[in-house]
């Protein structure tokens, strides 16, 4: 009897999005330019491997600004911060470099604009997530959190004709739409954001997982447990028909029993995951007979973001000084 054919369906797009790429590069360039240590408030992106790699190069991760020595350089993470965090940095004479993803900054601008027009803002997101804390801090008197469809019944607004929803950028597209649909049954005049808040990378990664999941006995998503978009990928895979789904930081965490009886394994990674970790997973699977890999592509991502303005200015000045010294 012939062995059943074993294969891997590799999702694309996967891994680093433009905002993560920019944030990680910001810390790397800051270390080159200013020298170690460079302080980073919170995890620059939600990935264990990225954080430990940057720590090895001289980045020091802290929870709050008061842990950073006065006058030192601090980088704010890709998830965004509330205005008070910028104020604290000024009070401590910190050189602050803001690596907030521009797509998160867009949501902050929306929050400020609707608050200025005296709207009630319903922010769909996960309680305690750094991005939600940062966005809420832009207009705390106007924003209330809606943590999924089941939280809709707790919503109270001042004027049902003057209410808008915004969202965290890394949510499940389907669950967010379900939350919005429920909100609209209670608040028919609810307005939507000017453009979709869920970022293109989150949507793209969920879309390709949905496409491959029905064929998969097991889906392995590379990502950390505190990464909202990585956790969502496992949920989306299971919702779309994968028989099983697991989140791992490293290939070494894959258990052989997950592969027992499996013929098709789906592989993807969250938006804060370097592709080298995915390649290690593929090598691990190949050693267990899953050597045939088919990459399944649903979108091409070409978006890039320039580095934070403060950093670019200093890099330019350093280059000019170097050129002057050489002449």
mmCIF file of C-alpha atoms in Angstrom:
data_model
loop_
_atom_site.group_PDB
_atom_site.id
_atom_site.type_symbol
_atom_site.label_atom_id
_atom_site.label_comp_id
_atom_site.label_asym_id
_atom_site.label_seq_id
_atom_site.Cartn_x
_atom_site.Cartn_y
_atom_site.Cartn_z
ATOM 1 C CA UNK A 1 0.000 0.000 0.000
ATOM 2 C CA UNK A 2 1.462 3.383 -0.970
ATOM 3 C CA UNK A 3 1.981 6.082 1.650
ATOM 4 C CA UNK A 4 -0.435 9.020 1.263
ATOM 5 C CA UNK A 5 1.218 12.076 -0.287
ATOM 6 C CA UNK A 6 2.279 14.575 2.355
ATOM 7 C CA UNK A 7 2.384 18.272 1.507
ATOM 8 C CA UNK A 8 2.581 21.783 2.918
ATOM 9 C CA UNK A 9 0.400 24.677 1.754
ATOM 10 C CA UNK A 10 2.426 27.818 2.477
ATOM 11 C CA UNK A 11 0.380 30.993 2.801
ATOM 12 C CA UNK A 12 1.427 34.207 1.105
ATOM 13 C CA UNK A 13 1.258 37.019 2.188
ATOM 14 C CA UNK A 14 2.646 36.088 5.595
ATOM 15 C CA UNK A 15 5.136 37.565 8.060
ATOM 16 C CA UNK A 16 6.425 41.117 8.257
ATOM 17 C CA UNK A 17 4.089 43.934 7.267
ATOM 18 C CA UNK A 18 5.319 47.417 6.356
ATOM 19 C CA UNK A 19 4.661 48.824 9.847
ATOM 20 C CA UNK A 20 6.611 46.066 11.601
ATOM 21 C CA UNK A 21 9.471 46.292 9.118
ATOM 22 C CA UNK A 22 9.696 50.055 9.776
ATOM 23 C CA UNK A 23 9.570 49.640 13.579
ATOM 24 C CA UNK A 24 12.283 46.961 13.724
ATOM 25 C CA UNK A 25 14.460 48.922 11.303
ATOM 26 C CA UNK A 26 13.971 52.019 13.482
ATOM 27 C CA UNK A 27 15.539 50.276 16.482
ATOM 28 C CA UNK A 28 18.358 48.806 14.360
ATOM 29 C CA UNK A 29 19.201 52.198 12.809
ATOM 30 C CA UNK A 30 18.955 53.967 16.195
ATOM 31 C CA UNK A 31 21.470 51.499 17.653
ATOM 32 C CA UNK A 32 23.833 52.128 14.721
ATOM 33 C CA UNK A 33 23.461 55.898 14.931
ATOM 34 C CA UNK A 34 23.393 56.577 18.678
ATOM 35 C CA UNK A 35 25.102 53.423 19.942
ATOM 36 C CA UNK A 36 23.838 51.091 22.653
ATOM 37 C CA UNK A 37 21.853 51.232 24.754
ATOM 38 C CA UNK A 38 18.717 52.448 23.034
ATOM 39 C CA UNK A 39 15.614 52.136 25.208
ATOM 40 C CA UNK A 40 12.344 50.843 23.779
ATOM 41 C CA UNK A 41 9.038 51.415 25.577
ATOM 42 C CA UNK A 42 7.073 48.114 25.483
ATOM 43 C CA UNK A 43 7.891 45.384 22.967
ATOM 44 C CA UNK A 44 8.690 47.110 19.656
ATOM 45 C CA UNK A 45 6.485 44.468 17.977
ATOM 46 C CA UNK A 46 4.759 41.489 19.562
ATOM 47 C CA UNK A 47 7.320 38.821 18.753
ATOM 48 C CA UNK A 48 9.572 36.996 21.199
ATOM 49 C CA UNK A 49 12.350 36.309 18.667
ATOM 50 C CA UNK A 50 12.517 39.903 17.381
ATOM 51 C CA UNK A 51 12.696 41.289 20.920
ATOM 52 C CA UNK A 52 15.474 38.910 22.032
ATOM 53 C CA UNK A 53 17.465 39.601 18.817
ATOM 54 C CA UNK A 54 17.298 43.359 19.394
ATOM 55 C CA UNK A 55 18.182 42.910 23.086
ATOM 56 C CA UNK A 56 21.327 41.069 22.017
ATOM 57 C CA UNK A 57 22.270 44.120 19.921
ATOM 58 C CA UNK A 58 21.865 46.551 22.822
ATOM 59 C CA UNK A 59 18.182 47.491 22.954
ATOM 60 C CA UNK A 60 16.743 47.722 26.472
ATOM 61 C CA UNK A 61 12.991 47.116 26.696
ATOM 62 C CA UNK A 62 11.093 48.913 29.458
ATOM 63 C CA UNK A 63 7.438 49.170 30.383
ATOM 64 C CA UNK A 64 7.291 52.915 31.089
ATOM 65 C CA UNK A 65 9.229 56.121 30.433
ATOM 66 C CA UNK A 66 10.289 56.547 34.088
ATOM 67 C CA UNK A 67 12.550 53.494 33.667
ATOM 68 C CA UNK A 68 14.549 55.341 30.985
ATOM 69 C CA UNK A 69 17.471 57.477 32.292
ATOM 70 C CA UNK A 70 16.898 61.227 31.837
ATOM 71 C CA UNK A 71 18.152 62.496 28.485
ATOM 72 C CA UNK A 72 18.435 59.003 26.937
ATOM 73 C CA UNK A 73 16.930 57.842 23.620
ATOM 74 C CA UNK A 74 13.602 56.006 23.725
ATOM 75 C CA UNK A 75 11.716 54.383 20.841
ATOM 76 C CA UNK A 76 7.936 54.057 21.071
ATOM 77 C CA UNK A 77 6.579 50.745 19.766
ATOM 78 C CA UNK A 78 4.639 50.095 16.541
ATOM 79 C CA UNK A 79 1.374 49.851 18.507
ATOM 80 C CA UNK A 80 1.190 53.570 19.283
ATOM 81 C CA UNK A 81 1.047 55.546 22.518
ATOM 82 C CA UNK A 82 -1.321 57.998 24.181
ATOM 83 C CA UNK A 83 -0.438 61.740 24.174
ATOM 84 C CA UNK A 84 0.508 61.573 27.874
ATOM 85 C CA UNK A 85 3.406 59.230 26.994
ATOM 86 C CA UNK A 86 4.886 61.906 24.716
ATOM 87 C CA UNK A 87 4.402 64.422 27.540
ATOM 88 C CA UNK A 88 6.217 62.172 30.045
ATOM 89 C CA UNK A 89 9.118 61.845 27.582
ATOM 90 C CA UNK A 90 9.380 65.645 27.302
ATOM 91 C CA UNK A 91 9.358 65.985 31.099
ATOM 92 C CA UNK A 92 12.310 63.582 31.350
ATOM 93 C CA UNK A 93 14.170 65.250 28.428
ATOM 94 C CA UNK A 94 14.113 61.964 26.534
ATOM 95 C CA UNK A 95 14.974 61.839 22.853
ATOM 96 C CA UNK A 96 11.760 60.159 21.674
ATOM 97 C CA UNK A 97 11.546 58.366 18.348
ATOM 98 C CA UNK A 98 7.994 57.369 17.491
ATOM 99 C CA UNK A 99 7.863 54.064 15.578
ATOM 100 C CA UNK A 100 4.043 53.894 15.655
ATOM 101 C CA UNK A 101 2.735 52.198 12.512
ATOM 102 C CA UNK A 102 1.296 54.889 10.194
ATOM 103 C CA UNK A 103 -1.916 52.829 9.915
ATOM 104 C CA UNK A 104 -2.345 53.055 13.710
ATOM 105 C CA UNK A 105 -1.579 56.794 13.553
ATOM 106 C CA UNK A 106 -4.444 57.073 11.027
ATOM 107 C CA UNK A 107 -6.852 55.633 13.641
ATOM 108 C CA UNK A 108 -5.485 58.120 16.233
ATOM 109 C CA UNK A 109 -6.228 61.001 13.830
ATOM 110 C CA UNK A 110 -9.757 59.673 13.273
ATOM 111 C CA UNK A 111 -10.322 59.479 17.037
ATOM 112 C CA UNK A 112 -9.148 63.082 17.528
ATOM 113 C CA UNK A 113 -11.274 64.363 14.645
ATOM 114 C CA UNK A 114 -14.503 62.678 15.771
ATOM 115 C CA UNK A 115 -13.894 63.707 19.394
ATOM 116 C CA UNK A 116 -13.421 67.322 18.262
ATOM 117 C CA UNK A 117 -16.849 67.050 16.583
ATOM 118 C CA UNK A 118 -18.252 65.710 19.890
ATOM 119 C CA UNK A 119 -19.077 62.192 18.659
ATOM 120 C CA UNK A 120 -19.305 59.149 20.885
ATOM 121 C CA UNK A 121 -16.628 56.786 19.554
ATOM 122 C CA UNK A 122 -17.059 53.020 19.851
ATOM 123 C CA UNK A 123 -13.575 51.483 19.629
ATOM 124 C CA UNK A 124 -13.783 47.797 18.689
ATOM 125 C CA UNK A 125 -10.763 46.028 20.152
ATOM 126 C CA UNK A 126 -9.276 43.907 22.915
ATOM 127 C CA UNK A 127 -9.130 45.320 26.413
ATOM 128 C CA UNK A 128 -5.577 45.944 27.616
ATOM 129 C CA UNK A 129 -3.981 45.729 24.148
ATOM 130 C CA UNK A 130 -1.344 48.458 23.753
ATOM 131 C CA UNK A 131 -2.903 49.751 20.552
ATOM 132 C CA UNK A 132 -6.291 50.162 22.244
ATOM 133 C CA UNK A 133 -4.697 51.967 25.209
ATOM 134 C CA UNK A 134 -2.892 54.354 22.839
ATOM 135 C CA UNK A 135 -5.954 55.130 20.715
ATOM 136 C CA UNK A 136 -8.219 55.541 23.771
ATOM 137 C CA UNK A 137 -5.716 58.004 25.217
ATOM 138 C CA UNK A 138 -6.323 60.375 22.289
ATOM 139 C CA UNK A 139 -9.889 61.104 23.453
ATOM 140 C CA UNK A 140 -10.661 59.257 26.709
ATOM 141 C CA UNK A 141 -13.862 61.224 27.376
ATOM 142 C CA UNK A 142 -15.338 60.220 24.008
ATOM 143 C CA UNK A 143 -14.139 56.635 23.512
ATOM 144 C CA UNK A 144 -15.660 53.450 24.897
ATOM 145 C CA UNK A 145 -14.268 50.008 24.166
ATOM 146 C CA UNK A 146 -16.409 47.314 22.558
ATOM 147 C CA UNK A 147 -14.597 44.009 23.090
ATOM 148 C CA UNK A 148 -16.309 41.785 20.507
ATOM 149 C CA UNK A 149 -19.952 41.073 19.598
ATOM 150 C CA UNK A 150 -20.922 39.993 23.130
ATOM 151 C CA UNK A 151 -19.956 43.414 24.504
ATOM 152 C CA UNK A 152 -22.457 45.293 22.322
ATOM 153 C CA UNK A 153 -25.263 45.182 24.928
ATOM 154 C CA UNK A 154 -23.092 47.204 27.346
ATOM 155 C CA UNK A 155 -22.800 50.190 24.983
ATOM 156 C CA UNK A 156 -24.354 53.469 26.175
ATOM 157 C CA UNK A 157 -24.243 56.602 23.998
ATOM 158 C CA UNK A 158 -25.385 60.183 24.541
ATOM 159 C CA UNK A 159 -26.882 60.752 21.086
ATOM 160 C CA UNK A 160 -27.666 57.755 18.798
ATOM 161 C CA UNK A 161 -27.419 60.121 15.795
ATOM 162 C CA UNK A 162 -23.841 61.111 16.646
ATOM 163 C CA UNK A 163 -21.864 57.913 17.073
ATOM 164 C CA UNK A 164 -19.044 56.333 15.030
ATOM 165 C CA UNK A 165 -17.096 53.073 15.262
ATOM 166 C CA UNK A 166 -13.313 52.681 14.902
ATOM 167 C CA UNK A 167 -11.244 49.541 15.410
ATOM 168 C CA UNK A 168 -7.929 48.110 16.474
ATOM 169 C CA UNK A 169 -5.938 47.348 13.297
ATOM 170 C CA UNK A 170 -5.201 43.665 14.043
ATOM 171 C CA UNK A 171 -8.639 42.151 14.625
ATOM 172 C CA UNK A 172 -10.495 39.329 12.915
ATOM 173 C CA UNK A 173 -12.225 40.927 9.923
ATOM 174 C CA UNK A 174 -15.273 38.651 10.267
ATOM 175 C CA UNK A 175 -15.694 39.134 14.010
ATOM 176 C CA UNK A 176 -15.354 42.916 13.645
ATOM 177 C CA UNK A 177 -18.052 42.961 10.965
ATOM 178 C CA UNK A 178 -20.262 40.848 13.223
ATOM 179 C CA UNK A 179 -19.705 43.364 16.053
ATOM 180 C CA UNK A 180 -20.555 46.255 13.704
ATOM 181 C CA UNK A 181 -23.711 44.467 12.472
ATOM 182 C CA UNK A 182 -24.877 43.982 16.070
ATOM 183 C CA UNK A 183 -24.093 47.598 16.910
ATOM 184 C CA UNK A 184 -26.125 48.752 13.903
ATOM 185 C CA UNK A 185 -29.196 46.833 15.045
ATOM 186 C CA UNK A 186 -29.036 48.885 18.259
ATOM 187 C CA UNK A 187 -27.748 52.098 16.663
ATOM 188 C CA UNK A 188 -29.037 52.338 13.062
ATOM 189 C CA UNK A 189 -27.355 55.738 12.531
ATOM 190 C CA UNK A 190 -23.912 54.433 13.534
ATOM 191 C CA UNK A 191 -21.250 55.873 11.224
ATOM 192 C CA UNK A 192 -18.266 53.935 9.877
ATOM 193 C CA UNK A 193 -14.663 55.170 9.741
ATOM 194 C CA UNK A 194 -13.713 57.041 6.526
ATOM 195 C CA UNK A 195 -11.652 53.999 5.493
ATOM 196 C CA UNK A 196 -11.257 50.515 6.949
ATOM 197 C CA UNK A 197 -9.213 50.535 10.185
ATOM 198 C CA UNK A 198 -8.204 46.860 10.029
ATOM 199 C CA UNK A 199 -4.854 46.983 8.303
ATOM 200 C CA UNK A 200 -4.246 45.565 4.840
ATOM 201 C CA UNK A 201 -1.718 43.036 6.178
ATOM 202 C CA UNK A 202 -4.120 41.631 8.784
ATOM 203 C CA UNK A 203 -6.868 41.301 6.140
ATOM 204 C CA UNK A 204 -4.534 39.722 3.570
ATOM 205 C CA UNK A 205 -3.127 37.126 5.994
ATOM 206 C CA UNK A 206 -6.635 36.152 7.133
ATOM 207 C CA UNK A 207 -7.868 35.921 3.535
ATOM 208 C CA UNK A 208 -5.161 33.474 2.392
ATOM 209 C CA UNK A 209 -5.589 31.325 5.544
ATOM 210 C CA UNK A 210 -9.320 31.066 4.760
ATOM 211 C CA UNK A 211 -8.479 29.865 1.252
ATOM 212 C CA UNK A 212 -6.151 27.044 2.330
ATOM 213 C CA UNK A 213 -7.748 26.017 5.661
ATOM 214 C CA UNK A 214 -10.484 23.709 4.242
ATOM 215 C CA UNK A 215 -7.788 21.474 2.716
ATOM 216 C CA UNK A 216 -5.624 21.341 5.855
ATOM 217 C CA UNK A 217 -5.513 18.637 8.519
ATOM 218 C CA UNK A 218 -3.520 21.044 10.661
ATOM 219 C CA UNK A 219 -2.519 24.711 10.321
ATOM 220 C CA UNK A 220 0.639 25.964 12.016
ATOM 221 C CA UNK A 221 0.899 29.710 12.523
ATOM 222 C CA UNK A 222 4.277 31.111 13.544
ATOM 223 C CA UNK A 223 3.768 33.942 16.024
ATOM 224 C CA UNK A 224 3.758 34.909 19.698
ATOM 225 C CA UNK A 225 0.810 34.493 22.048
ATOM 226 C CA UNK A 226 0.652 38.265 22.734
ATOM 227 C CA UNK A 227 0.411 39.012 18.995
ATOM 228 C CA UNK A 228 -3.249 39.770 18.306
ATOM 229 C CA UNK A 229 -3.017 39.224 14.547
ATOM 230 C CA UNK A 230 -1.178 35.873 14.989
ATOM 231 C CA UNK A 231 -3.761 34.563 17.475
ATOM 232 C CA UNK A 232 -6.536 35.650 15.071
ATOM 233 C CA UNK A 233 -4.938 33.620 12.234
ATOM 234 C CA UNK A 234 -5.349 30.383 14.194
ATOM 235 C CA UNK A 235 -8.974 31.276 14.983
ATOM 236 C CA UNK A 236 -9.684 32.136 11.330
ATOM 237 C CA UNK A 237 -8.095 28.860 10.141
ATOM 238 C CA UNK A 238 -10.285 26.817 12.495
ATOM 239 C CA UNK A 239 -13.372 28.830 11.548
ATOM 240 C CA UNK A 240 -12.659 28.215 7.844
ATOM 241 C CA UNK A 241 -12.441 24.440 8.170
ATOM 242 C CA UNK A 242 -8.927 23.432 9.284
ATOM 243 C CA UNK A 243 -9.160 20.304 11.436
ATOM 244 C CA UNK A 244 -6.624 21.683 13.924
ATOM 245 C CA UNK A 245 -4.585 24.861 14.418
ATOM 246 C CA UNK A 246 -1.563 25.731 16.543
ATOM 247 C CA UNK A 247 0.473 28.858 17.312
ATOM 248 C CA UNK A 248 4.242 28.421 17.790
ATOM 249 C CA UNK A 249 7.153 30.803 18.260
ATOM 250 C CA UNK A 250 9.699 28.271 17.004
ATOM 251 C CA UNK A 251 9.778 25.032 14.975
ATOM 252 C CA UNK A 252 10.991 23.174 18.087
ATOM 253 C CA UNK A 253 7.540 23.702 19.670
ATOM 254 C CA UNK A 254 5.784 21.598 17.001
ATOM 255 C CA UNK A 255 4.693 18.287 18.519
ATOM 256 C CA UNK A 256 4.927 15.147 16.430
ATOM 257 C CA UNK A 257 1.439 14.047 17.523
ATOM 258 C CA UNK A 258 -0.020 17.128 15.763
ATOM 259 C CA UNK A 259 1.165 15.574 12.492
ATOM 260 C CA UNK A 260 -0.066 12.033 13.184
ATOM 261 C CA UNK A 261 -2.344 10.993 10.320
ATOM 262 C CA UNK A 262 -2.016 14.400 8.640
ATOM 263 C CA UNK A 263 -1.372 14.652 4.906
ATOM 264 C CA UNK A 264 -1.795 18.426 4.386
ATOM 265 C CA UNK A 265 -0.276 21.030 6.708
ATOM 266 C CA UNK A 266 -0.959 24.752 6.268
ATOM 267 C CA UNK A 267 1.755 27.203 7.339
ATOM 268 C CA UNK A 268 1.534 30.955 7.848
ATOM 269 C CA UNK A 269 2.945 33.605 10.181
ATOM 270 C CA UNK A 270 1.805 36.756 11.929
ATOM 271 C CA UNK A 271 2.714 40.244 10.736
ATOM 272 C CA UNK A 272 5.564 40.594 13.262
ATOM 273 C CA UNK A 273 7.369 37.349 12.346
ATOM 274 C CA UNK A 274 10.659 37.245 10.382
ATOM 275 C CA UNK A 275 10.529 34.716 7.523
ATOM 276 C CA UNK A 276 13.598 32.827 8.805
ATOM 277 C CA UNK A 277 11.332 31.336 11.519
ATOM 278 C CA UNK A 278 8.907 30.092 8.850
ATOM 279 C CA UNK A 279 11.794 28.525 6.920
ATOM 280 C CA UNK A 280 12.815 26.656 10.096
ATOM 281 C CA UNK A 281 9.250 25.323 10.385
ATOM 282 C CA UNK A 282 9.363 24.136 6.761
ATOM 283 C CA UNK A 283 12.706 22.382 7.408
ATOM 284 C CA UNK A 284 11.226 20.740 10.519
ATOM 285 C CA UNK A 285 8.211 19.514 8.529
ATOM 286 C CA UNK A 286 10.415 18.273 5.656
ATOM 287 C CA UNK A 287 12.338 16.085 8.125
ATOM 288 C CA UNK A 288 8.982 14.492 8.987
ATOM 289 C CA UNK A 289 8.047 13.738 5.393
ATOM 290 C CA UNK A 290 6.334 16.995 4.464
ATOM 291 C CA UNK A 291 8.883 17.986 1.835
ATOM 292 C CA UNK A 292 6.473 19.060 -0.895
ATOM 293 C CA UNK A 293 5.698 22.781 -0.439
ATOM 294 C CA UNK A 294 3.176 24.704 -2.531
ATOM 295 C CA UNK A 295 3.055 28.450 -1.965
ATOM 296 C CA UNK A 296 -0.502 29.744 -2.189
ATOM 297 C CA UNK A 297 -0.627 33.477 -3.016
ATOM 298 C CA UNK A 298 -3.725 35.684 -2.826
ATOM 299 C CA UNK A 299 -2.133 39.162 -2.854
ATOM 300 C CA UNK A 300 1.145 40.948 -3.537
ATOM 301 C CA UNK A 301 2.193 43.473 -0.888
ATOM 302 C CA UNK A 302 4.385 46.343 -2.023
ATOM 303 C CA UNK A 303 3.661 48.992 0.602
ATOM 304 C CA UNK A 304 6.647 50.463 2.460
ATOM 305 C CA UNK A 305 6.872 53.231 5.065
ATOM 306 C CA UNK A 306 9.756 55.650 5.515
ATOM 307 C CA UNK A 307 11.551 55.727 8.884
ATOM 308 C CA UNK A 308 10.351 58.154 11.602
ATOM 309 C CA UNK A 309 11.119 61.779 10.815
ATOM 310 C CA UNK A 310 13.227 62.349 13.963
ATOM 311 C CA UNK A 311 15.505 59.458 13.057
ATOM 312 C CA UNK A 312 15.811 60.410 9.373
ATOM 313 C CA UNK A 313 16.815 63.952 10.365
ATOM 314 C CA UNK A 314 19.602 62.671 12.641
ATOM 315 C CA UNK A 315 20.780 60.132 10.044
ATOM 316 C CA UNK A 316 21.007 62.914 7.459
ATOM 317 C CA UNK A 317 22.953 65.154 9.869
ATOM 318 C CA UNK A 318 25.347 62.299 10.680
ATOM 319 C CA UNK A 319 25.952 61.648 6.974
ATOM 320 C CA UNK A 320 26.592 65.358 6.343
ATOM 321 C CA UNK A 321 29.060 65.521 9.252
ATOM 322 C CA UNK A 322 30.829 62.429 7.955
ATOM 323 C CA UNK A 323 31.078 63.901 4.448
ATOM 324 C CA UNK A 324 32.391 67.212 5.852
ATOM 325 C CA UNK A 325 35.019 65.396 7.928
ATOM 326 C CA UNK A 326 36.140 63.395 4.888
ATOM 327 C CA UNK A 327 36.554 66.464 2.633
#
